[in-house]
Amino acid sequence: MAYYKDLREHIDVLEADGKLVRIKREINKDTELMPLVRWQLRGLPEEERKAFLFSNVVDAKGKRYDIPVLVASHAASKAVYALGMMCPEDKIVEKWTDAQLHPVPPRIVADGPVHEEVHRGEHLLEHGGLEEFPVPISTPGFDNAPYLTCANWITKDPDTGIRNMGNYRAMLKSPTRTGLSAHVPKHLRAHWEKCRKRGKPLPAAIVIGAMPAIGFTAATRLLGGIDELAVAGGIAGEPVELVKCKTVDIEVPATAEIVIEGEVPTDYMEREAPFGEFTGYMGRESLAMCFNVTCITHRKNPIYNAFISQFCPSESSKLQVIGNEAALYKFLRYDCGLPVLDVAFPDICASNRAYCVIKMKKENPLQAWQALHNAVGIDPSRKFVIAVDDDIDPRDFESVTWAMAYRVQPHRDVRTVEQLRVTLDPSVTPPSEGEGHAAPGAPSGSALLIDATRKWDYPPVSLPRKEFMERARQIWEEEGLPALNPRQPWYGYSLGYWTEENDEEAELAIRGEYKQTGEKLARQRIQM
Amino acid sequence: MAYYKDLREHIDVLEADGKLVRIKREINKDTELMPLVRWQLRGLPEEERKAFLFSNVVDAKGKRYDIPVLVASHAASKAVYALGMMCPEDKIVEKWTDAQLHPVPPRIVADGPVHEEVHRGEHLLEHGGLEEFPVPISTPGFDNAPYLTCANWITKDPDTGIRNMGNYRAMLKSPTRTGLSAHVPKHLRAHWEKCRKRGKPLPAAIVIGAMPAIGFTAATRLLGGIDELAVAGGIAGEPVELVKCKTVDIEVPATAEIVIEGEVPTDYMEREAPFGEFTGYMGRESLAMCFNVTCITHRKNPIYNAFISQFCPSESSKLQVIGNEAALYKFLRYDCGLPVLDVAFPDICASNRAYCVIKMKKENPLQAWQALHNAVGIDPSRKFVIAVDDDIDPRDFESVTWAMAYRVQPHRDVRTVEQLRVTLDPSVTPPSEGEGHAAPGAPSGSALLIDATRKWDYPPVSLPRKEFMERARQIWEEEGLPALNPRQPWYGYSLGYWTEENDEEAELAIRGEYKQTGEKLARQRIQM
């Protein structure tokens, strides 16, 4: 099957694969919708999490919407993400790496379904402007407005014309105005600064509801200056088709559900937030850009698409974990040339940005430190970066903990790196001081780099040798004991250090001849 | 029901409670027995783990034993441990604390079933000496002999006569001789040093198979100089009955299955190990004490009892985690007077000694550091000690990770403490240098102390307010969605910082009046 040409094909596949929950009862988008989807993140194991499609949505005032809301379609779980990538779960990193190494530039086409309905000029408000769409409140009780969450913003560098697509939230402020939270060092913010110097607004378009590769690339911190739409083409295996916007000089995916065109003024800013953040705390208000709508286009019977983000794990964190793992792996392995085998950001409580585990088969002692310093060098938002050996599973917290416990001496193997930029981290300064986003010159944080690789050969892992565990498993199954789900490691293996005498004594023991060893040790007795 | 008077009553309760697996087929104690029990630790969730009773045991040479082997009866899981404590799982710490605060000294009685059979003097070997018992090999392929693992050693201080009971492994070396691995700073080792200065051997008795309170207290690192048998009495709620040994001046539980009496020579030592260790690696050989048997007594049809230890989690680690949590909690709360609410040693890969999480409701900023320093001061074998606030679950790694991620700044909140004694830790020195146990003067390790408490008030947790999550759960259940197992936190709560204006805007939003906020923010617009 060719790659999804739009969100609708994607929904059909989610449903056919049992990954879609349809909610047909009336749901209040302001107080009920996101809490319902939130429950699967706080109460179900990952493999049971699905996308949710709400077809009967009302708001706090009782207004009824014709437009359905789709949540968590990109990344309710890794399995849902894999469906969006059209590959098995264990091929995601490979497909991501390949798409970055071999991007496919998009193609401009004359027209597309996203222009089936156009609201502009004096007709801009004929369906209510932004109020046409059932935008949910993400964290009812704390958020100060509904926010667009799956808003994929496209802008162009005013100097070079090079496009950027990024996922940034947008606070609803009126039917034709939103906030825009994109702070330094985001590309959109760099485009805005350039326009500001020219005394011009920044043209922009928001894409909502598209083939999943759009959301995947927009939500990922791609390293270097790659065009996200070309990487999306790399994932799709064919160019993404774009149409020109009606009121701004920007191209958008032709089959998107909804596109909002407009301008980001550069002569003023407004306060934005509080909004729930990935850190597990409400993000503080800060001075942010605005966006004034000039045109809304959408397909007939459009579908509104939202991410569920905030407290990790979330759809946002799953998206970032998978994309960022692939991006950092590609950087360390291909750009830095280090023997890195895997990179993991554990997707648990708030850890998807704070923690990073790098699995490697180091060829010399320096390489662990090279990997650690490169990882914070390319992205200073990391806080705990841990290098582990190739027998450790970086996605299994127990396995990483094992490496930390007895392959690390803190005074030798732990380094603190100061002056890192840690945005939205409430441990940097009290919330009453300064903004939520670290501005240049604002107080910064620090990171801990931990070399949890072995510094020399170790004795074997203290589990029975493989053949004894295999034989025992056979007995286990013959006895009808409960089904096993083996955890690594499940047998003892060599880590380089073991003497011939150790081996001889172990062999004597399993032959029932331990007394020979006892006699030898008596002969070697030390008088005190 | 009164407390178990012996191992047999305990087995009956384990079986009645569905916590005992009987293996009736022929099992080789040297290669099959421990690997079979090991599988539940590497392949089943904790709640499915049970004690195993093997009734048809042979050795590597085909020798058949009449004596059954019971493994994991003390602590296959926390639920199994709770059965041994005769209390609910959530009352274990309370019962442990109470037993330490109100110990019940043991009572000497004239005779007991442990003396039903006595092998001594010229009859010592009539049933084979130590070879009467089917002692399993714990880590076949690497261990250099069968070892007694559930060996509860009782000795007396030669100066004061004060008794000590501790669990130390014993390598089988001959039918009348074992190794004895008890290194500085163990009490038994201190007794031995005193005897050595007097030029006398140290009398000792090994208790195998008793009421579970014996194993619980022997395996726990009790802080201070408490008599383990009196704490066992505290757990039992009545004095433990003791009988005098036949050949040494030591008293042992009257209803024990097996007691091995003898002397620890002080004029020589022998090499002992390799033996699988809790660190996840084979413990290196080292110079250790020996034990020469003078008498073996046991009940009719005795039951041989073994711990499954080595790679954590194990029965040993579960025992140590539970007992050590209770001991450190009691010390920090009652002896140091700190507002500590809970202490957790996560029972995952090797972490039961390396990691320690202290939950507290600090009243001033110094108390977190007081707790951290006291925790390594009272026991220098800790490696990572983390203080967390009262909204963090110290037993939930995700919750602790959340605290680490955004309540810590490494340059401010992390301290390295050097010169700690970390025995058996292969990261201290290469295995080819020195012994596995750090002798005085040997290279030492270090620990990392982490204050992961909040340093000031934080904004609320970024989850929907409680009433919205509760309402959503009602919808979830009405829709027949999969059963939820809620994880903490599952709703947003205050952490001290939130302005009246934040509150007003959030209230407007959930009433559908977000545009009022949008208008206000437009009026407050900042010109650039």
CSV table of C-alpha atoms in Angstrom, one decimal, chain A residues 21-32 34-44 48 52 60-61 130-131 137-146 171-175 177 192 196 266-285 287 290 292 310-311 313 347-351 353-355 381 383-384 392 397-414 416 418 422-432 444-448 450 454-465 468-476 478-479 481-490 492-495 497-499 501-503 505-507 509-522 524-528, chain B residues 21-32 34-44 48 52 60-61 130-131 137-146 171-175 177 192 196 266-285 287 290 292 310-311 313 347-351 353-355 381 383-384 397-414 416 418 422-432 444-448 450 454-465 468-476 478-479 481-490 492-495 497-499 501-503 505-507 509-522 524-528:
chain,number,residue,atom,x,y,z
A,21,VAL,CA,-12.1,4.3,20.0
A,22,ARG,CA,-15.2,6.0,18.7
A,23,ILE,CA,-17.1,8.1,21.3
A,24,LYS,CA,-20.5,8.9,20.0
A,25,ARG,CA,-22.1,10.3,23.1
A,26,GLU,CA,-22.2,14.0,23.7
A,27,ILE,CA,-18.9,15.2,25.1
A,28,ASN,CA,-18.0,18.7,26.5
A,29,LYS,CA,-14.8,19.7,24.7
A,30,ASP,CA,-13.9,22.1,27.5
A,31,THR,CA,-14.2,19.8,30.5
A,32,GLU,CA,-14.7,16.2,29.5
A,34,MET,CA,-9.2,15.6,27.2
A,35,PRO,CA,-9.7,14.2,30.7
A,36,LEU,CA,-11.2,11.1,29.1
A,37,VAL,CA,-8.3,10.5,26.8
A,38,ARG,CA,-5.9,11.4,29.7
A,39,TRP,CA,-7.2,8.4,31.6
A,40,GLN,CA,-5.6,5.9,29.2
A,41,LEU,CA,-2.2,7.6,29.9
A,42,ARG,CA,-2.6,7.4,33.7
A,43,GLY,CA,-4.5,4.2,33.9
A,44,LEU,CA,-3.8,1.8,31.0
A,48,GLU,CA,-3.9,-0.8,25.3
A,52,PHE,CA,-10.1,8.6,20.2
A,60,ALA,CA,-19.2,24.7,27.9
A,61,LYS,CA,-22.0,26.9,26.7
A,130,LEU,CA,-11.6,29.8,14.6
A,131,GLU,CA,-14.8,29.2,16.5
A,137,ILE,CA,-9.2,22.6,26.7
A,138,SER,CA,-6.2,20.4,27.5
A,139,THR,CA,-5.9,20.8,31.3
A,140,PRO,CA,-9.3,22.1,32.5
A,141,GLY,CA,-9.1,23.9,35.8
A,142,PHE,CA,-5.6,25.3,35.0
A,143,ASP,CA,-5.2,26.2,31.3
A,144,ASN,CA,-6.4,29.7,30.6
A,145,ALA,CA,-8.0,28.9,27.2
A,146,PRO,CA,-8.5,26.2,24.5
A,171,MET,CA,-3.8,29.9,22.6
A,172,LEU,CA,-7.2,30.9,21.3
A,173,LYS,CA,-7.7,34.6,22.0
A,174,SER,CA,-10.5,35.6,19.6
A,175,PRO,CA,-12.1,34.1,16.5
A,177,ARG,CA,-6.3,35.7,16.8
A,192,TRP,CA,10.3,36.3,13.2
A,196,ARG,CA,11.1,42.3,12.9
A,266,THR,CA,6.5,41.7,14.8
A,267,ASP,CA,5.7,45.1,16.4
A,268,TYR,CA,4.0,43.8,19.5
A,269,MET,CA,3.7,40.7,21.8
A,270,GLU,CA,1.2,39.5,24.3
A,271,ARG,CA,1.2,37.4,27.4
A,272,GLU,CA,0.4,33.7,26.7
A,273,ALA,CA,-0.3,30.7,29.0
A,274,PRO,CA,-0.4,29.3,31.8
A,275,PHE,CA,-0.6,26.0,29.9
A,276,GLY,CA,0.2,22.5,31.2
A,277,GLU,CA,3.7,21.4,30.3
A,278,PHE,CA,5.6,18.2,29.7
A,279,THR,CA,7.6,18.8,32.9
A,280,GLY,CA,4.6,17.7,34.9
A,281,TYR,CA,3.8,21.3,36.1
A,282,MET,CA,1.8,24.2,34.7
A,283,GLY,CA,4.0,26.3,32.4
A,284,ARG,CA,4.2,29.9,33.6
A,285,GLU,CA,2.8,32.8,31.5
A,287,LEU,CA,5.5,37.2,26.6
A,290,CYS,CA,0.5,36.5,18.3
A,292,ASN,CA,-3.8,37.2,13.2
A,310,GLN,CA,1.1,18.0,29.1
A,311,PHE,CA,2.1,15.6,31.8
A,313,PRO,CA,3.9,10.2,29.1
A,347,ASP,CA,9.0,7.9,28.1
A,348,ILE,CA,8.0,8.1,31.7
A,349,CYS,CA,7.1,10.9,34.0
A,350,ALA,CA,8.6,14.0,32.5
A,351,SER,CA,11.7,12.1,31.5
A,353,ARG,CA,13.7,15.4,27.7
A,354,ALA,CA,15.5,15.2,31.0
A,355,TYR,CA,16.9,11.7,30.6
A,381,SER,CA,18.0,20.7,27.0
A,383,LYS,CA,19.6,17.0,32.1
A,384,PHE,CA,20.8,13.5,32.8
A,392,ILE,CA,22.4,-2.9,28.8
A,397,PHE,CA,14.9,1.4,33.4
A,398,GLU,CA,15.9,-1.7,35.5
A,399,SER,CA,18.7,-2.5,33.2
A,400,VAL,CA,20.0,1.1,33.2
A,401,THR,CA,19.7,1.2,37.0
A,402,TRP,CA,21.9,-2.0,37.1
A,403,ALA,CA,24.6,-0.2,35.0
A,404,MET,CA,24.4,2.9,37.3
A,405,ALA,CA,24.6,0.8,40.4
A,406,TYR,CA,27.9,-1.1,39.9
A,407,ARG,CA,29.6,0.3,36.8
A,408,VAL,CA,29.8,3.9,38.2
A,409,GLN,CA,31.9,5.5,40.8
A,410,PRO,CA,30.4,9.0,41.3
A,411,HIS,CA,33.7,10.8,42.1
A,412,ARG,CA,35.3,9.4,38.9
A,413,ASP,CA,32.4,8.8,36.4
A,414,VAL,CA,30.0,11.7,37.0
A,416,THR,CA,28.3,18.3,36.1
A,418,GLU,CA,26.8,24.1,34.0
A,422,VAL,CA,16.8,24.4,30.3
A,423,THR,CA,13.5,26.0,29.3
A,424,LEU,CA,10.3,25.5,31.3
A,425,ASP,CA,12.3,23.9,34.2
A,426,PRO,CA,10.8,25.1,37.4
A,427,SER,CA,13.9,24.1,39.4
A,428,VAL,CA,16.0,26.9,37.8
A,429,THR,CA,14.3,29.9,39.4
A,430,PRO,CA,11.2,30.5,41.6
A,431,PRO,CA,8.1,30.9,39.4
A,432,SER,CA,7.6,34.4,40.7
A,444,SER,CA,20.5,28.7,33.3
A,445,GLY,CA,20.7,25.1,34.6
A,446,SER,CA,23.0,22.2,34.6
A,447,ALA,CA,23.3,18.6,33.4
A,448,LEU,CA,24.8,15.5,34.9
A,450,ILE,CA,27.3,9.8,33.7
A,454,ARG,CA,32.5,-0.8,32.5
A,455,LYS,CA,36.0,0.6,33.0
A,456,TRP,CA,37.7,-2.8,32.9
A,457,ASP,CA,36.8,-6.5,32.5
A,458,TYR,CA,34.2,-7.7,35.0
A,459,PRO,CA,33.5,-11.2,36.4
A,460,PRO,CA,30.5,-13.0,34.8
A,461,VAL,CA,26.9,-12.0,35.4
A,462,SER,CA,25.6,-13.8,38.5
A,463,LEU,CA,23.0,-16.0,36.9
A,464,PRO,CA,23.1,-19.7,36.0
A,465,ARG,CA,24.9,-20.5,32.7
A,468,PHE,CA,21.0,-24.6,32.9
A,469,MET,CA,18.4,-21.9,32.4
A,470,GLU,CA,17.3,-23.4,29.2
A,471,ARG,CA,16.9,-26.8,30.8
A,472,ALA,CA,15.0,-25.3,33.7
A,473,ARG,CA,12.7,-23.5,31.3
A,474,GLN,CA,11.8,-26.9,29.8
A,475,ILE,CA,11.0,-28.3,33.2
A,476,TRP,CA,9.0,-25.1,34.0
A,478,GLU,CA,6.5,-29.3,31.5
A,479,GLU,CA,5.2,-28.6,35.0
A,481,LEU,CA,3.8,-23.2,35.6
A,482,PRO,CA,2.6,-19.7,34.5
A,483,ALA,CA,3.8,-18.4,31.2
A,484,LEU,CA,7.2,-16.7,31.4
A,485,ASN,CA,8.0,-13.3,30.0
A,486,PRO,CA,11.9,-13.4,30.2
A,487,ARG,CA,13.7,-10.2,31.2
A,488,GLN,CA,17.2,-9.5,30.1
A,489,PRO,CA,19.6,-10.8,31.4
A,490,TRP,CA,18.2,-14.2,32.2
A,492,GLY,CA,25.0,-15.6,33.2
A,493,TYR,CA,27.5,-14.5,30.6
A,494,SER,CA,31.1,-13.5,30.5
A,495,LEU,CA,32.2,-9.9,30.8
A,497,TYR,CA,37.3,-11.6,33.6
A,498,TRP,CA,37.3,-15.2,34.7
A,499,THR,CA,40.3,-17.4,35.5
A,501,GLU,CA,40.9,-21.9,38.0
A,502,ASN,CA,37.4,-20.3,38.4
A,503,ASP,CA,36.2,-22.3,35.5
A,505,GLU,CA,36.1,-25.2,40.2
A,506,ALA,CA,32.7,-24.4,38.7
A,507,GLU,CA,33.0,-27.5,36.5
A,509,ALA,CA,30.9,-28.3,41.4
A,510,ILE,CA,28.3,-29.2,38.8
A,511,ARG,CA,29.8,-32.7,38.6
A,512,GLY,CA,29.3,-33.0,42.4
A,513,GLU,CA,33.0,-32.9,43.1
A,514,TYR,CA,33.1,-29.8,45.2
A,515,LYS,CA,35.1,-31.6,47.9
A,516,GLN,CA,38.1,-31.6,45.6
A,517,THR,CA,38.1,-27.9,45.7
A,518,GLY,CA,37.6,-28.0,49.5
A,519,GLU,CA,40.7,-30.1,49.8
A,520,LYS,CA,42.7,-27.9,47.6
A,521,LEU,CA,41.7,-24.8,49.6
A,522,ALA,CA,42.6,-26.6,52.9
A,524,GLN,CA,46.4,-23.5,50.6
A,525,ARG,CA,45.2,-22.5,54.1
A,526,ILE,CA,46.8,-19.3,55.5
A,527,GLN,CA,48.0,-19.4,59.1
A,528,MET,CA,47.1,-16.3,60.9
B,21,VAL,CA,4.5,-24.7,44.3
B,22,ARG,CA,5.2,-28.3,45.0
B,23,ILE,CA,7.6,-30.0,42.5
B,24,LYS,CA,7.3,-33.7,42.9
B,25,ARG,CA,9.4,-34.8,39.8
B,26,GLU,CA,13.0,-35.7,40.2
B,27,ILE,CA,15.2,-32.5,40.3
B,28,ASN,CA,19.0,-32.3,40.2
B,29,LYS,CA,19.9,-29.9,43.1
B,30,ASP,CA,23.2,-29.0,41.4
B,31,THR,CA,22.0,-27.9,38.0
B,32,GLU,CA,18.2,-27.7,37.9
B,34,MET,CA,17.9,-23.0,41.5
B,35,PRO,CA,17.6,-22.3,37.8
B,36,LEU,CA,13.9,-23.3,38.0
B,37,VAL,CA,13.2,-21.0,40.9
B,38,ARG,CA,15.3,-18.3,39.2
B,39,TRP,CA,12.9,-18.3,36.3
B,40,GLN,CA,10.1,-16.7,38.3
B,41,LEU,CA,12.5,-13.9,39.2
B,42,ARG,CA,13.4,-13.2,35.6
B,43,GLY,CA,10.1,-14.1,34.0
B,44,LEU,CA,7.1,-13.5,36.2
B,48,GLU,CA,2.9,-14.4,40.7
B,52,PHE,CA,8.9,-23.8,45.9
B,60,ALA,CA,24.8,-34.6,40.1
B,61,LYS,CA,26.0,-38.1,40.9
B,130,LEU,CA,26.7,-32.1,56.0
B,131,GLU,CA,26.1,-34.4,53.0
B,137,ILE,CA,24.2,-24.9,43.8
B,138,SER,CA,22.9,-21.4,43.4
B,139,THR,CA,24.6,-20.3,40.2
B,140,PRO,CA,25.5,-23.5,38.3
B,141,GLY,CA,28.3,-22.9,35.8
B,142,PHE,CA,30.0,-20.2,38.0
B,143,ASP,CA,29.7,-21.0,41.7
B,144,ASN,CA,32.5,-23.2,43.0
B,145,ALA,CA,30.5,-25.4,45.4
B,146,PRO,CA,27.0,-25.8,46.9
B,171,MET,CA,30.6,-22.8,51.1
B,172,LEU,CA,30.6,-26.6,51.5
B,173,LYS,CA,34.2,-27.8,51.6
B,174,SER,CA,33.8,-31.2,53.2
B,175,PRO,CA,31.2,-33.2,55.2
B,177,ARG,CA,33.8,-28.1,57.1
B,192,TRP,CA,36.0,-13.7,65.8
B,196,ARG,CA,41.6,-14.5,67.9
B,266,THR,CA,40.9,-18.2,64.5
B,267,ASP,CA,44.4,-19.4,63.7
B,268,TYR,CA,43.9,-19.8,59.9
B,269,MET,CA,41.7,-18.7,57.0
B,270,GLU,CA,41.0,-20.2,53.6
B,271,ARG,CA,40.0,-18.9,50.2
B,272,GLU,CA,36.2,-18.9,49.6
B,273,ALA,CA,34.1,-18.1,46.5
B,274,PRO,CA,33.5,-17.2,43.6
B,275,PHE,CA,29.8,-17.0,44.4
B,276,GLY,CA,27.1,-15.1,42.6
B,277,GLU,CA,26.5,-11.7,44.2
B,278,PHE,CA,23.6,-9.3,44.5
B,279,THR,CA,25.5,-6.8,42.3
B,280,GLY,CA,24.7,-8.8,39.3
B,281,TYR,CA,28.2,-10.2,38.9
B,282,MET,CA,30.1,-13.1,40.3
B,283,GLY,CA,31.7,-12.2,43.6
B,284,ARG,CA,35.5,-12.7,43.6
B,285,GLU,CA,37.3,-15.1,45.8
B,287,LEU,CA,40.3,-15.0,52.2
B,290,CYS,CA,36.1,-21.6,58.1
B,292,ASN,CA,34.5,-27.0,61.7
B,310,GLN,CA,22.5,-13.6,43.7
B,311,PHE,CA,21.2,-11.3,40.9
B,313,PRO,CA,15.7,-9.0,42.5
B,347,ASP,CA,14.1,-3.9,44.5
B,348,ILE,CA,15.2,-4.0,40.9
B,349,CYS,CA,18.5,-5.0,39.2
B,350,ALA,CA,21.1,-4.7,41.9
B,351,SER,CA,19.6,-1.6,43.3
B,353,ARG,CA,21.7,-1.6,48.2
B,354,ALA,CA,22.9,1.0,45.7
B,355,TYR,CA,19.7,3.1,45.7
B,381,SER,CA,27.2,0.9,51.5
B,383,LYS,CA,25.6,4.7,46.5
B,384,PHE,CA,22.7,6.8,45.3
B,397,PHE,CA,10.6,4.6,39.8
B,398,GLU,CA,8.6,6.8,37.4
B,399,SER,CA,7.6,9.0,40.3
B,400,VAL,CA,11.2,9.3,41.6
B,401,THR,CA,12.3,10.0,38.0
B,402,TRP,CA,9.8,12.9,37.8
B,403,ALA,CA,11.3,14.4,41.0
B,404,MET,CA,14.8,14.0,39.6
B,405,ALA,CA,13.9,15.5,36.3
B,406,TYR,CA,12.5,18.9,37.4
B,407,ARG,CA,13.2,19.4,41.1
B,408,VAL,CA,17.0,19.0,40.8
B,409,GLN,CA,19.7,21.3,39.4
B,410,PRO,CA,22.9,19.1,39.4
B,411,HIS,CA,25.3,21.9,40.2
B,412,ARG,CA,23.2,22.9,43.2
B,413,ASP,CA,21.5,19.8,44.4
B,414,VAL,CA,24.0,16.9,43.9
B,416,THR,CA,29.6,13.5,45.8
B,418,GLU,CA,34.0,10.0,48.8
B,422,VAL,CA,31.5,-0.3,49.0
B,423,THR,CA,32.1,-4.0,49.3
B,424,LEU,CA,31.7,-6.3,46.4
B,425,ASP,CA,31.4,-3.4,44.0
B,426,PRO,CA,33.4,-4.3,40.8
B,427,SER,CA,33.6,-0.6,39.8
B,428,VAL,CA,36.0,0.2,42.6
B,429,THR,CA,39.1,-1.7,41.3
B,430,PRO,CA,39.7,-4.2,38.5
B,431,PRO,CA,38.9,-7.8,39.6
B,432,SER,CA,42.6,-8.8,39.2
B,444,SER,CA,37.0,2.9,48.6
B,445,GLY,CA,34.2,4.2,46.5
B,446,SER,CA,31.9,7.2,46.6
B,447,ALA,CA,28.2,8.0,46.8
B,448,LEU,CA,26.0,10.6,45.1
B,450,ILE,CA,20.7,14.1,45.5
B,454,ARG,CA,11.3,21.3,45.6
B,455,LYS,CA,13.4,24.4,46.6
B,456,TRP,CA,10.4,26.7,46.4
B,457,ASP,CA,6.7,26.7,45.6
B,458,TYR,CA,5.9,25.3,42.2
B,459,PRO,CA,2.9,25.8,39.8
B,460,PRO,CA,0.2,23.1,39.9
B,461,VAL,CA,0.7,19.6,38.4
B,462,SER,CA,-0.2,19.7,34.7
B,463,LEU,CA,-3.2,17.4,34.8
B,464,PRO,CA,-6.9,18.3,34.7
B,465,ARG,CA,-8.3,19.2,38.1
B,468,PHE,CA,-12.8,16.7,35.7
B,469,MET,CA,-10.8,13.5,36.0
B,470,GLU,CA,-13.5,12.0,38.2
B,471,ARG,CA,-16.2,12.9,35.8
B,472,ALA,CA,-14.2,11.6,32.9
B,473,ARG,CA,-13.7,8.3,34.8
B,474,GLN,CA,-17.4,8.0,35.1
B,475,ILE,CA,-17.8,8.5,31.3
B,476,TRP,CA,-14.9,6.0,30.8
B,478,GLU,CA,-20.1,4.1,31.2
B,479,GLU,CA,-18.6,3.6,27.8
B,481,LEU,CA,-13.6,1.1,28.1
B,482,PRO,CA,-10.9,-1.2,29.6
B,483,ALA,CA,-10.5,-1.3,33.4
B,484,LEU,CA,-8.2,1.4,34.7
B,485,ASN,CA,-5.3,1.0,37.1
B,486,PRO,CA,-4.7,4.7,38.0
B,487,ARG,CA,-1.1,5.8,38.5
B,488,GLN,CA,-0.2,8.7,40.8
B,489,PRO,CA,-0.6,11.5,40.1
B,490,TRP,CA,-3.8,11.2,38.1
B,492,GLY,CA,-3.6,18.2,39.0
B,493,TYR,CA,-2.9,19.6,42.4
B,494,SER,CA,-1.4,22.7,43.9
B,495,LEU,CA,2.3,22.9,44.8
B,497,TYR,CA,2.4,28.8,43.5
B,498,TRP,CA,-0.7,30.0,41.6
B,499,THR,CA,-2.0,33.5,41.3
B,501,GLU,CA,-5.4,35.9,38.1
B,502,ASN,CA,-4.3,32.4,37.0
B,503,ASP,CA,-7.3,31.0,38.8
B,505,GLU,CA,-8.5,32.8,33.7
B,506,ALA,CA,-8.8,29.1,34.2
B,507,GLU,CA,-12.4,29.5,35.5
B,509,ALA,CA,-11.9,29.1,30.2
B,510,ILE,CA,-14.0,26.2,31.5
B,511,ARG,CA,-17.1,28.4,31.3
B,512,GLY,CA,-16.3,29.0,27.6
B,513,GLU,CA,-15.4,32.6,28.2
B,514,TYR,CA,-11.7,32.5,27.1
B,515,LYS,CA,-12.3,35.5,24.8
B,516,GLN,CA,-12.5,37.7,27.9
B,517,THR,CA,-8.9,36.7,28.7
B,518,GLY,CA,-8.0,37.3,25.0
B,519,GLU,CA,-9.3,40.8,25.2
B,520,LYS,CA,-7.5,41.6,28.4
B,521,LEU,CA,-4.2,40.3,27.0
B,522,ALA,CA,-4.7,42.5,23.9
B,524,GLN,CA,-1.9,44.6,28.0
B,525,ARG,CA,-0.1,44.1,24.7
B,526,ILE,CA,3.6,45.2,24.7
B,527,GLN,CA,4.8,47.2,21.8
B,528,MET,CA,8.2,46.0,20.5
